[in-house]
Amino acid sequence: MKRKPIFVALFAASLILLFATRPTQCFAQIDIHIHTATNAMESHIHGLTGEAFGDGQGRPDVGAQLYRRYCIGCHGPNGDGNGENAMWFDPTMGFAKPRDFTLGVFKCRSTPTGMLPTEDDLFDSITRGFVNTNMPSWRPLTEQERANLIAMVKAFSPRWQAEKPGAPITIPPETAPTVESILHGRELFDKIQCWKCHGPEGRGDGPSALTLTDTKGNPIRPYDFTTGERFKCGASNQDLYRIFMTGLDGTPMPSFSDNIKPEEAWDLVHFLRTLQVTLKTRELATFQTWLKGHPNTLKPIGQEAP
Amino acid sequence: MQARYVLLPVLFALTVTVASVGPAPAGTIEGKVTYTGTPPKMKPIDMSKEPTCAKEHNPPLLSENVVTGPGNALQYVVVYISAGEQSAQPPSEPVRYDQKGCMYVPHILAMHTNQPLQIYTDDPFTHNIHPMPKRNPEWNKSQPPGAAPIDTKWANPEFIEVKCNIHPWMHGYFAVLNTSHYAVTDNEGNYSLKGLPPGKYTVTAWQEQYSTQSQEVTVGPTGAASVNFVFKVTPYLY
Amino acid sequence: MLSEFVDGKRLAGRLLPSSFFMLSCMILSFIFIDAKPAYTLPLSHPGSVRAIPAFARKYGLPCSACHTAWPELNWFGQAFRDNGYQLMNDRDSPIWQNPSYFPITFRITPNWHRENTNHQAVDSIPGGGAGSVLVDGTVRQHGFDLSGFDLWTAGTLFKNISFSLLPSADSTGAFHFENAFVRFDNLFNSRWVNLRFGKFELDNLISEKRFLFLSANGGLYQLYHFVPVGDSNTFGLGDNQLGIELAGHSINSYTRYSVSLLSSNDGQVGLPANRGYDTYLTFSQAFQLGSLGLQRFGAYAYIGERPTFSQTTSGAPIAGTGIGNKSFYRVGFSGDFFFGKFEFLPLYMHGHDNVFLGTATPSNQPLLPGARAPSWNGGFVETHYYYSPQLVLTQRVELIRMAQQAFPSTPAAAGAPSIPDNQGNINAYSVGFRWYPIMFSRAGLAWHSEFSIVKSIGTLPLSGNGNGLPPLSPTAGVWSNSVFTGLDFDF
C-alpha cells in the first residue's frame, strides 16, 4: 500500500498534462478542413475505388487519414499548399512550392490546357513523384492507398464536382527518329521561339528565363535540357510529347496543340532529345553522327528577323 | 364627319398597339469617373527583350496600371450594372483581343459571360496568352506568328488578369460580367450605359488598382440618370 | 498456459495496482483527447534512436510519413532507408541544402520507473550479521531516472553512398559505438546490390532497435537475447554485429533480401575473443491485401560459431585468440501484418547451440556425462493499435520453451549435473502506449508508458533488475515486472 501515493501523484500529473496541453495550437495544426460540401469524393483507378472519407468510421486507410499521415506537412490542412514546412521551400533556389489543390490546376495531365486531369494522371503523378522537388515517389504505398489519396486530392476543390476531366489527347504513334525529323524539329524550336525561355541550347537561359513566374507569383525556371534529368511529368518520349501538347498548367509553359500538328510534334520531341547532351539517347547519337558529316551547315537558333 | 369617326378608332387602335408593344428602353446612365489625390507615376516599359517592339515604341510606352486623363479623369475603369437587371442571353457577336506591338489592345476588354472571345496576334514573334482566373479554368496557350485566333469564352463573372510569360510587361484584363450594360471609361473618364428599362439599379465601377465602388440609381421611363465615381488614388502601386 | 500467468492471488496482487494505473492513463487519455477522426491530440533500456528529425527537416515531410509511430518505420520509410537514405528524386545531395539542415539527431528519455523481482536470495538480517540466513525475498527499486542517450548521424556522403554513425551512452554517459558503417547503394545501377561495411543492425524484419518498448523488462525481445542456463554463447540476434552485408530490394521494397558475413564477437570491438565468422540470411516478401494494407512475411537464419577456449601463455588466456569453435544457429520466420488500424508482428524462432557451447566445456576436454546440445523454441506476437498517427497502443506476448536442456533432469551418472526440464523457460508480457503530442518535422516528442512482466523458471529474467544472484530454487518461477513512464524526445 506504500505504492498508492506514487500512483496517485503520477495519475494527477498525467491529468494535468493532458488538460494543460489540450487547448494549445499543437492540436489545431493537424486538423483537416475540407471546403467542398460533400464528403463523398471517390476515385476510380485501375479497377479500384478510392475514398476520401469512407463511411465516417475513421478507417485508417481512407484518403483523409492517409493525407494526414503523409501529405499534410507540405500541402497543409486546407490542401492549399500551405503546410507548416511549405514556407521553407525557396523557389529562388529551385524548390517549387507544394501544389494548391483547391484551385484544381495541375501540371502533369494528359488533357488539354484548362481542363482537369484524369484520375490516372494524378495517380501517375504521386507514384512517380516530381524530380528535383520535395515531392517524393509514393510507390511504396499500396495502389488502394494511392487511389484513396487521389480521392482526397479531389475533395479539396469544388471544380471536381462542377466539371468532368477533359478527354485525354490522342498521341499518334511515334515517327522514326531520323535526321530529317530532328532537323525539322529544330526548325520548329526556332520558329515557335521555344528558345525565348529555354535558350538556344536548351540551357534554360533564354532572354525571358529570368523573369518567369508561376501563377502564384513565385519565380520559376524553365527546364534545362542539358542536365538530362527526368522531366517533371515523366521521362519517356510520350511524356515529352504530352508536356508541350497539353502545357503545364499553373506555370509559364503553354500548350502548343493549336500550333503544332501531331506528326510535327514527334519531330520536336526528337530534336529536344538532342538538347539533352548528357543523356545517351538514340536521337542524340543520330544527330551527332550527322553533325560530324555536315559541319557548320546549320543556322544558329534564335536569330530573330529584324 | 364620317372620316373622323373612322380615323379616330384607327388612330386609337394604332396607339393601343404601339402602347402594348412599348417603346424600346431608352433609359441611360452616364457619368464621369475621376480621382482625388496624387496618382502614381507610370513607368516607361523596357521592351529590350523584344528588339522589334523596342524599336516600334520609341519613346517607350508607359505601363497602364493607372491611366489618367485631363480633368483628373480615370481611364480604363469598367462601369457596369451589378444589380437590378433581368438576366439576358449573352450576345453572340464575338469580342476581340489583340496582341500588338507587345501590348494588349485594348488594355481592358469587357464582355458578357459566355460571350465568344477571339484572341488575335499581330506580332511577328511568339506570344503565349496566359489568363490567370480564380473562378474560371486557367489555361495557357502559345500563339506563334501567323497563328489562328483563339476562340474561347468565360462562364463565370470575374476580372481576369492576363499576362504573357515571354514578355513579362504585357498586362491586361478580361472583365467578364453578368450584364450586357457595361462600358470602359475613355481618356476623359466618360462612360455611358444605354438601353436600360426603368427601374432601380446598382452601378459598380472597377479599377484594377483601386478595386470597386457601387452606387444605386433610379432610372425613369425615358429618363437619363447620372452617376459619377471618384476614386481615391495613392502615389504608389503597392 | 494461462494458468502460468494466473498464479493465484499473488499475480493479482502484483498486477492490479500497476495495470490500474496503466489502464486509467489510457482511458483518461481517450476521454480527454478530442476523438474526431481527423483530429487527435492527442529504460532504462538504452534508447536506440532510430528516428532522425533531420530527415524530416531536409525533405519537409512530417515524422508520420516515414514512421508508423517513431521509431518504428512504415514501408515508405523502409524504402527510403533501403535506398541509402535517399528519396531518389535528384534532391538528395546535402551539398546545396538549406544550411540549417545538419544530419545529426539525439535522443534520450527521462523517466520514472519501478522494477520488482521476487525469488531473490536476500539476507534475512540486512548486513548479514549473526544468525542471518539467505531467504527467498523480493527486491524492488523505483525512482526518477534517465535512459541511455543516442547521438545519431546518418545520411549520404555522396550520391549512392550512405553512412551511419551512432555513438551511444548509457545513462551515466559511458559511450560505445552502437553502429558505424558505410553503405554503397545501388551498385551497378541496381537496387538489388547494396554493400554495407562496419557495425550495423542485422536486417531483422522485426527490429528491436526501432520498436516501441523502453522498460527494463519490456525493452527487449527475450528471444533475441536468450541463451540457456550454463551456456557460454554470447550471441544476441538483437545485438548489432560487425561485418559486411550484401542486401537488395525491389523498387518499392516489397521484396527484400540480405546476406551478411559477421565476426563471431557479437559486435564487440577490439577483437576480444575469437577468430570465427558467422553468417546471416534473411528474405522477406510483401503483398497488398486490398484495403487492409500491406502484409509482409519473412524468414531468417543465423548460423554462427563461438570459441570454447583460447590460446594461453603461462596459463593466462591471450586476448583475441579464441579457438575450438563450435557452431550454433537461430532460424525462424516472422511477419508484419496490417488489419485496419491493427498491426501484428508475429515471430517464431528455433535456437540450437552446440553441446560444448551449451555446457560451457572447452572442446579439447571431455564432456560431462549426459551432456546434450540445448535447443529451444520460442515466439512472440506483438500488436500495435494506431488510434491515429499520434497515438499508438502496444502489447506483446512472448514465450520461450526449452526443447532440450544441456543436461537431463535426472543425472546421467552419479555426480553428473542435471537441469530441470523447464529451467530457463520464459513467459513475457508487455503493454503500453505512446502518445505524440506534436507531429512536427522539426523534432519528436512522445509520452511513453509501459508495463512489462516476465517470468523465468529458475533464473533471473533477462534485464530483470534483481540483485543478480540465481534464485534459491532452480524450479521457482521468478517474476520481474517493470512500470515505466517517461518523455521520449529526439531532435
Short mmCIF file of N, CA and C in Angstrom, two decimals, chain C residues 87-216:
data_model
loop_
_atom_site.label_atom_id
_atom_site.label_comp_id
_atom_site.label_asym_id
_atom_site.label_seq_id
_atom_site.Cartn_x
_atom_site.Cartn_y
_atom_site.Cartn_z
N LEU C 87 15.63 9.73 -51.31
CA LEU C 87 14.30 9.67 -51.91
C LEU C 87 14.38 9.40 -53.40
N MET C 88 15.58 9.40 -53.96
CA MET C 88 15.80 9.14 -55.39
C MET C 88 15.06 10.12 -56.27
N ASN C 89 14.99 11.36 -55.84
CA ASN C 89 14.30 12.37 -56.65
C ASN C 89 15.24 13.48 -57.07
N ASP C 90 16.54 13.14 -57.19
CA ASP C 90 17.55 14.12 -57.60
C ASP C 90 17.64 15.28 -56.63
N ARG C 91 17.14 15.08 -55.45
CA ARG C 91 17.18 16.17 -54.49
C ARG C 91 17.78 15.69 -53.19
N ASP C 92 18.65 14.63 -53.29
CA ASP C 92 19.12 14.01 -52.06
C ASP C 92 20.46 14.55 -51.59
N SER C 93 21.23 15.16 -52.48
CA SER C 93 22.56 15.59 -52.05
C SER C 93 22.45 16.70 -51.03
N PRO C 94 23.17 16.58 -49.95
CA PRO C 94 23.08 17.63 -48.93
C PRO C 94 23.90 18.86 -49.25
N ILE C 95 24.60 18.84 -50.35
CA ILE C 95 25.56 19.93 -50.58
C ILE C 95 24.89 21.27 -50.71
N TRP C 96 23.81 21.36 -51.44
CA TRP C 96 23.20 22.66 -51.63
C TRP C 96 21.92 22.80 -50.83
N GLN C 97 21.83 22.07 -49.75
CA GLN C 97 20.64 22.19 -48.92
C GLN C 97 20.69 23.48 -48.11
N ASN C 98 19.55 23.81 -47.57
CA ASN C 98 19.47 24.89 -46.61
C ASN C 98 20.49 24.66 -45.49
N PRO C 99 21.31 25.67 -45.16
CA PRO C 99 22.36 25.45 -44.15
C PRO C 99 21.81 25.09 -42.77
N SER C 100 20.52 25.29 -42.54
CA SER C 100 20.02 24.91 -41.23
C SER C 100 19.85 23.40 -41.10
N TYR C 101 20.07 22.68 -42.20
CA TYR C 101 19.95 21.22 -42.13
C TYR C 101 21.27 20.62 -41.72
N PHE C 102 21.30 19.84 -40.70
CA PHE C 102 22.50 19.05 -40.41
C PHE C 102 22.02 17.69 -39.96
N PRO C 103 22.68 16.63 -40.43
CA PRO C 103 22.11 15.30 -40.26
C PRO C 103 22.46 14.66 -38.92
N ILE C 104 22.26 15.37 -37.84
CA ILE C 104 22.57 14.80 -36.53
C ILE C 104 21.31 14.85 -35.69
N THR C 105 21.07 13.77 -34.97
CA THR C 105 19.94 13.80 -34.07
C THR C 105 20.36 13.20 -32.75
N PHE C 106 19.69 13.55 -31.69
CA PHE C 106 19.96 12.91 -30.41
C PHE C 106 18.64 12.48 -29.78
N ARG C 107 18.74 11.50 -28.93
CA ARG C 107 17.52 11.00 -28.29
C ARG C 107 17.83 10.55 -26.87
N ILE C 108 16.95 10.88 -25.96
CA ILE C 108 17.07 10.42 -24.58
C ILE C 108 15.68 10.43 -23.98
N THR C 109 15.48 9.64 -22.94
CA THR C 109 14.15 9.54 -22.34
C THR C 109 14.25 9.70 -20.83
N PRO C 110 14.01 10.88 -20.30
CA PRO C 110 13.89 10.97 -18.85
C PRO C 110 12.61 10.24 -18.43
N ASN C 111 12.69 9.52 -17.31
CA ASN C 111 11.55 8.68 -16.98
C ASN C 111 11.45 8.43 -15.50
N TRP C 112 10.36 7.84 -15.12
CA TRP C 112 10.20 7.27 -13.79
C TRP C 112 9.96 5.79 -14.02
N HIS C 113 10.67 4.94 -13.27
CA HIS C 113 10.42 3.53 -13.46
C HIS C 113 10.53 2.77 -12.16
N ARG C 114 9.98 1.60 -12.18
CA ARG C 114 9.94 0.76 -10.99
C ARG C 114 10.13 -0.67 -11.43
N GLU C 115 11.03 -1.35 -10.76
CA GLU C 115 11.24 -2.77 -11.02
C GLU C 115 10.97 -3.56 -9.76
N ASN C 116 10.45 -4.73 -9.93
CA ASN C 116 10.10 -5.56 -8.79
C ASN C 116 10.38 -7.00 -9.19
N THR C 117 11.26 -7.68 -8.43
CA THR C 117 11.63 -9.05 -8.77
C THR C 117 11.54 -9.91 -7.52
N ASN C 118 10.94 -11.10 -7.67
CA ASN C 118 10.81 -11.96 -6.48
C ASN C 118 11.78 -13.15 -6.58
N HIS C 119 11.70 -14.00 -5.61
CA HIS C 119 12.57 -15.19 -5.53
C HIS C 119 14.03 -14.82 -5.64
N GLN C 120 14.41 -13.73 -5.00
CA GLN C 120 15.82 -13.36 -4.96
C GLN C 120 16.42 -13.77 -3.64
N ALA C 121 17.67 -14.12 -3.64
CA ALA C 121 18.36 -14.53 -2.39
C ALA C 121 18.70 -13.27 -1.63
N VAL C 122 18.06 -13.12 -0.50
CA VAL C 122 18.24 -11.90 0.31
C VAL C 122 18.57 -12.32 1.73
N ASP C 123 19.47 -11.58 2.39
CA ASP C 123 19.78 -11.87 3.78
C ASP C 123 18.55 -11.64 4.66
N SER C 124 18.33 -12.55 5.57
CA SER C 124 17.17 -12.34 6.46
C SER C 124 17.43 -11.16 7.38
N ILE C 125 18.69 -10.97 7.77
CA ILE C 125 19.03 -9.77 8.55
C ILE C 125 19.90 -8.91 7.65
N PRO C 126 19.46 -7.69 7.27
CA PRO C 126 20.29 -6.87 6.38
C PRO C 126 21.65 -6.62 7.02
N GLY C 127 22.70 -6.84 6.26
CA GLY C 127 24.04 -6.74 6.82
C GLY C 127 24.62 -8.12 7.06
N GLY C 128 23.80 -9.11 7.06
CA GLY C 128 24.29 -10.48 7.18
C GLY C 128 24.95 -10.76 8.51
N GLY C 129 24.41 -10.24 9.57
CA GLY C 129 25.04 -10.44 10.87
C GLY C 129 24.79 -11.86 11.38
N ALA C 130 25.10 -12.06 12.66
CA ALA C 130 24.98 -13.40 13.25
C ALA C 130 23.53 -13.86 13.15
N GLY C 131 23.37 -15.08 12.73
CA GLY C 131 22.03 -15.68 12.68
C GLY C 131 21.31 -15.37 11.39
N SER C 132 21.93 -14.61 10.49
CA SER C 132 21.24 -14.29 9.25
C SER C 132 21.40 -15.44 8.27
N VAL C 133 20.32 -15.75 7.59
CA VAL C 133 20.38 -16.77 6.54
C VAL C 133 19.85 -16.17 5.25
N LEU C 134 20.17 -16.83 4.13
CA LEU C 134 19.62 -16.38 2.85
C LEU C 134 18.18 -16.88 2.74
N VAL C 135 17.29 -15.95 2.50
CA VAL C 135 15.89 -16.32 2.33
C VAL C 135 15.42 -15.89 0.97
N ASP C 136 14.28 -16.38 0.64
CA ASP C 136 13.64 -16.06 -0.64
C ASP C 136 12.94 -14.72 -0.49
N GLY C 137 13.52 -13.68 -1.09
CA GLY C 137 12.97 -12.34 -0.89
C GLY C 137 12.61 -11.65 -2.18
N THR C 138 12.01 -10.49 -2.03
CA THR C 138 11.61 -9.68 -3.19
C THR C 138 12.45 -8.42 -3.21
N VAL C 139 12.96 -8.05 -4.35
CA VAL C 139 13.78 -6.85 -4.48
C VAL C 139 13.03 -5.85 -5.34
N ARG C 140 12.97 -4.62 -4.86
CA ARG C 140 12.18 -3.60 -5.57
C ARG C 140 12.97 -2.31 -5.62
N GLN C 141 12.92 -1.64 -6.82
CA GLN C 141 13.53 -0.31 -6.90
C GLN C 141 12.59 0.59 -7.67
N HIS C 142 12.56 1.86 -7.33
CA HIS C 142 11.82 2.81 -8.17
C HIS C 142 12.33 4.21 -7.96
N GLY C 143 12.10 5.04 -8.96
CA GLY C 143 12.53 6.43 -8.86
C GLY C 143 12.62 7.07 -10.23
N PHE C 144 12.98 8.33 -10.23
CA PHE C 144 13.18 9.06 -11.48
C PHE C 144 14.57 8.74 -12.01
N ASP C 145 14.69 8.68 -13.30
CA ASP C 145 15.93 8.18 -13.88
C ASP C 145 16.06 8.69 -15.31
N LEU C 146 17.23 8.48 -15.87
CA LEU C 146 17.44 8.77 -17.28
C LEU C 146 17.63 7.47 -18.02
N SER C 147 17.27 7.48 -19.30
CA SER C 147 17.60 6.32 -20.13
C SER C 147 18.99 6.54 -20.71
N GLY C 148 19.39 5.62 -21.53
CA GLY C 148 20.62 5.85 -22.28
C GLY C 148 20.40 6.97 -23.28
N PHE C 149 21.47 7.39 -23.88
CA PHE C 149 21.45 8.54 -24.78
C PHE C 149 22.06 8.12 -26.11
N ASP C 150 21.44 8.55 -27.19
CA ASP C 150 21.96 8.25 -28.52
C ASP C 150 22.21 9.53 -29.27
N LEU C 151 23.34 9.58 -29.93
CA LEU C 151 23.68 10.74 -30.76
C LEU C 151 23.93 10.19 -32.15
N TRP C 152 22.96 10.33 -33.02
CA TRP C 152 22.99 9.60 -34.28
C TRP C 152 23.15 10.55 -35.45
N THR C 153 24.03 10.17 -36.34
CA THR C 153 24.11 10.90 -37.59
C THR C 153 24.08 9.89 -38.74
N ALA C 154 23.32 10.21 -39.74
CA ALA C 154 23.20 9.29 -40.88
C ALA C 154 22.75 10.09 -42.07
N GLY C 155 23.07 9.59 -43.22
CA GLY C 155 22.65 10.29 -44.43
C GLY C 155 23.51 9.86 -45.58
N THR C 156 23.74 10.75 -46.51
CA THR C 156 24.52 10.41 -47.69
C THR C 156 25.84 11.16 -47.68
N LEU C 157 26.92 10.42 -47.99
CA LEU C 157 28.21 11.06 -48.18
C LEU C 157 28.29 11.63 -49.58
N PHE C 158 27.56 10.94 -50.46
CA PHE C 158 27.64 11.24 -51.88
C PHE C 158 26.43 10.53 -52.46
N LYS C 159 26.13 10.82 -53.73
CA LYS C 159 25.01 10.10 -54.33
C LYS C 159 25.32 8.61 -54.28
N ASN C 160 24.40 7.87 -53.69
CA ASN C 160 24.51 6.41 -53.57
C ASN C 160 25.65 5.93 -52.69
N ILE C 161 26.12 6.78 -51.79
CA ILE C 161 26.98 6.29 -50.72
C ILE C 161 26.40 6.86 -49.43
N SER C 162 25.92 5.97 -48.58
CA SER C 162 25.31 6.45 -47.34
C SER C 162 26.15 5.99 -46.15
N PHE C 163 25.85 6.56 -45.00
CA PHE C 163 26.64 6.25 -43.82
C PHE C 163 25.74 6.33 -42.60
N SER C 164 26.22 5.79 -41.52
CA SER C 164 25.56 5.98 -40.24
C SER C 164 26.62 5.88 -39.16
N LEU C 165 26.47 6.69 -38.15
CA LEU C 165 27.38 6.62 -37.02
C LEU C 165 26.56 6.89 -35.78
N LEU C 166 26.62 5.98 -34.81
CA LEU C 166 25.76 6.12 -33.65
C LEU C 166 26.57 5.90 -32.38
N PRO C 167 27.20 6.93 -31.86
CA PRO C 167 27.77 6.79 -30.53
C PRO C 167 26.62 6.77 -29.54
N SER C 168 26.65 5.84 -28.64
CA SER C 168 25.53 5.65 -27.73
C SER C 168 26.07 5.56 -26.31
N ALA C 169 25.40 6.18 -25.39
CA ALA C 169 25.86 6.18 -24.00
C ALA C 169 24.81 5.54 -23.12
N ASP C 170 25.26 4.92 -22.03
CA ASP C 170 24.27 4.51 -21.03
C ASP C 170 23.89 5.74 -20.21
N SER C 171 23.07 5.54 -19.20
CA SER C 171 22.57 6.73 -18.50
C SER C 171 23.65 7.45 -17.71
N THR C 172 24.84 6.86 -17.54
CA THR C 172 25.92 7.59 -16.86
C THR C 172 26.80 8.34 -17.84
N GLY C 173 26.56 8.15 -19.14
CA GLY C 173 27.38 8.85 -20.11
C GLY C 173 28.58 8.06 -20.59
N ALA C 174 28.66 6.79 -20.28
CA ALA C 174 29.76 5.97 -20.81
C ALA C 174 29.40 5.54 -22.22
N PHE C 175 30.24 5.91 -23.18
CA PHE C 175 29.91 5.72 -24.60
C PHE C 175 30.44 4.43 -25.19
N HIS C 176 29.72 3.96 -26.18
CA HIS C 176 30.22 2.91 -27.06
C HIS C 176 29.64 3.23 -28.43
N PHE C 177 30.07 2.52 -29.46
CA PHE C 177 29.51 2.75 -30.79
C PHE C 177 28.45 1.69 -31.06
N GLU C 178 27.24 2.16 -31.18
CA GLU C 178 26.19 1.19 -31.48
C GLU C 178 26.20 0.80 -32.95
N ASN C 179 26.37 1.77 -33.82
CA ASN C 179 26.63 1.38 -35.20
C ASN C 179 27.58 2.39 -35.85
N ALA C 180 28.26 1.93 -36.87
CA ALA C 180 29.16 2.79 -37.64
C ALA C 180 29.39 2.07 -38.95
N PHE C 181 28.84 2.57 -40.03
CA PHE C 181 29.02 1.86 -41.29
C PHE C 181 28.95 2.81 -42.47
N VAL C 182 29.51 2.35 -43.56
CA VAL C 182 29.37 2.99 -44.87
C VAL C 182 28.65 1.99 -45.76
N ARG C 183 27.73 2.48 -46.56
CA ARG C 183 26.97 1.58 -47.42
C ARG C 183 27.03 2.10 -48.85
N PHE C 184 27.41 1.22 -49.74
CA PHE C 184 27.41 1.57 -51.17
C PHE C 184 26.09 1.12 -51.74
N ASP C 185 25.29 2.12 -52.16
CA ASP C 185 23.92 1.83 -52.55
C ASP C 185 23.80 1.73 -54.06
N ASN C 186 22.89 0.86 -54.49
CA ASN C 186 22.56 0.76 -55.91
C ASN C 186 23.80 0.55 -56.78
N LEU C 187 24.65 -0.40 -56.33
CA LEU C 187 25.84 -0.72 -57.12
C LEU C 187 25.43 -1.28 -58.47
N PHE C 188 26.27 -1.03 -59.48
CA PHE C 188 25.98 -1.46 -60.85
C PHE C 188 24.60 -0.96 -61.26
N ASN C 189 24.22 0.19 -60.73
CA ASN C 189 22.93 0.80 -61.03
C ASN C 189 21.75 -0.12 -60.72
N SER C 190 21.94 -1.01 -59.77
CA SER C 190 20.87 -1.94 -59.45
C SER C 190 20.53 -1.83 -57.97
N ARG C 191 19.24 -1.74 -57.68
CA ARG C 191 18.87 -1.67 -56.28
C ARG C 191 18.97 -3.02 -55.60
N TRP C 192 19.32 -4.05 -56.34
CA TRP C 192 19.48 -5.37 -55.74
C TRP C 192 20.86 -5.57 -55.16
N VAL C 193 21.77 -4.63 -55.40
CA VAL C 193 23.14 -4.80 -54.93
C VAL C 193 23.52 -3.60 -54.10
N ASN C 194 23.53 -3.79 -52.78
CA ASN C 194 23.96 -2.74 -51.87
C ASN C 194 24.93 -3.37 -50.90
N LEU C 195 26.02 -2.72 -50.65
CA LEU C 195 27.07 -3.33 -49.83
C LEU C 195 27.32 -2.46 -48.61
N ARG C 196 27.21 -3.07 -47.43
CA ARG C 196 27.38 -2.31 -46.20
C ARG C 196 28.56 -2.87 -45.43
N PHE C 197 29.33 -2.02 -44.84
CA PHE C 197 30.57 -2.44 -44.16
C PHE C 197 30.69 -1.69 -42.86
N GLY C 198 30.86 -2.44 -41.77
CA GLY C 198 31.06 -1.77 -40.49
C GLY C 198 30.29 -2.49 -39.41
N LYS C 199 29.79 -1.72 -38.48
CA LYS C 199 28.97 -2.29 -37.41
C LYS C 199 27.54 -1.82 -37.66
N PHE C 200 26.62 -2.74 -37.70
CA PHE C 200 25.27 -2.39 -38.09
C PHE C 200 24.26 -3.36 -37.47
N GLU C 201 23.03 -2.95 -37.52
CA GLU C 201 21.97 -3.82 -37.03
C GLU C 201 21.69 -4.89 -38.07
N LEU C 202 21.45 -6.12 -37.62
CA LEU C 202 21.07 -7.18 -38.54
C LEU C 202 19.74 -6.83 -39.17
N ASP C 203 19.53 -7.31 -40.40
CA ASP C 203 18.33 -6.95 -41.15
C ASP C 203 17.13 -7.78 -40.70
N ASN C 204 16.76 -7.61 -39.42
CA ASN C 204 15.62 -8.34 -38.89
C ASN C 204 14.34 -7.69 -39.37
N LEU C 205 13.38 -8.50 -39.82
CA LEU C 205 12.09 -7.95 -40.23
C LEU C 205 11.47 -7.19 -39.07
N ILE C 206 11.57 -7.75 -37.86
CA ILE C 206 11.04 -7.07 -36.68
C ILE C 206 12.27 -6.54 -35.94
N SER C 207 12.43 -5.25 -35.98
CA SER C 207 13.65 -4.66 -35.46
C SER C 207 13.52 -4.35 -33.97
N GLU C 208 14.52 -4.74 -33.22
CA GLU C 208 14.49 -4.41 -31.80
C GLU C 208 14.95 -2.99 -31.56
N LYS C 209 15.70 -2.46 -32.50
CA LYS C 209 16.19 -1.10 -32.33
C LYS C 209 15.11 -0.08 -32.61
N ARG C 210 14.13 -0.44 -33.44
CA ARG C 210 13.12 0.53 -33.82
C ARG C 210 11.76 0.11 -33.31
N PHE C 211 11.72 -0.48 -32.09
CA PHE C 211 10.42 -0.89 -31.61
C PHE C 211 9.94 0.04 -30.51
N LEU C 212 8.77 -0.25 -29.99
CA LEU C 212 8.04 0.75 -29.22
C LEU C 212 8.02 0.42 -27.74
N PHE C 213 9.08 -0.19 -27.23
CA PHE C 213 9.13 -0.55 -25.81
C PHE C 213 10.42 -0.05 -25.21
N LEU C 214 10.35 0.41 -23.95
CA LEU C 214 11.54 1.02 -23.34
C LEU C 214 11.84 0.51 -21.94
N SER C 215 10.96 -0.28 -21.33
CA SER C 215 11.19 -0.57 -19.92
C SER C 215 12.26 -1.64 -19.75
N ALA C 216 12.65 -1.85 -18.51
CA ALA C 216 13.72 -2.82 -18.24
C ALA C 216 13.32 -4.21 -18.70
#
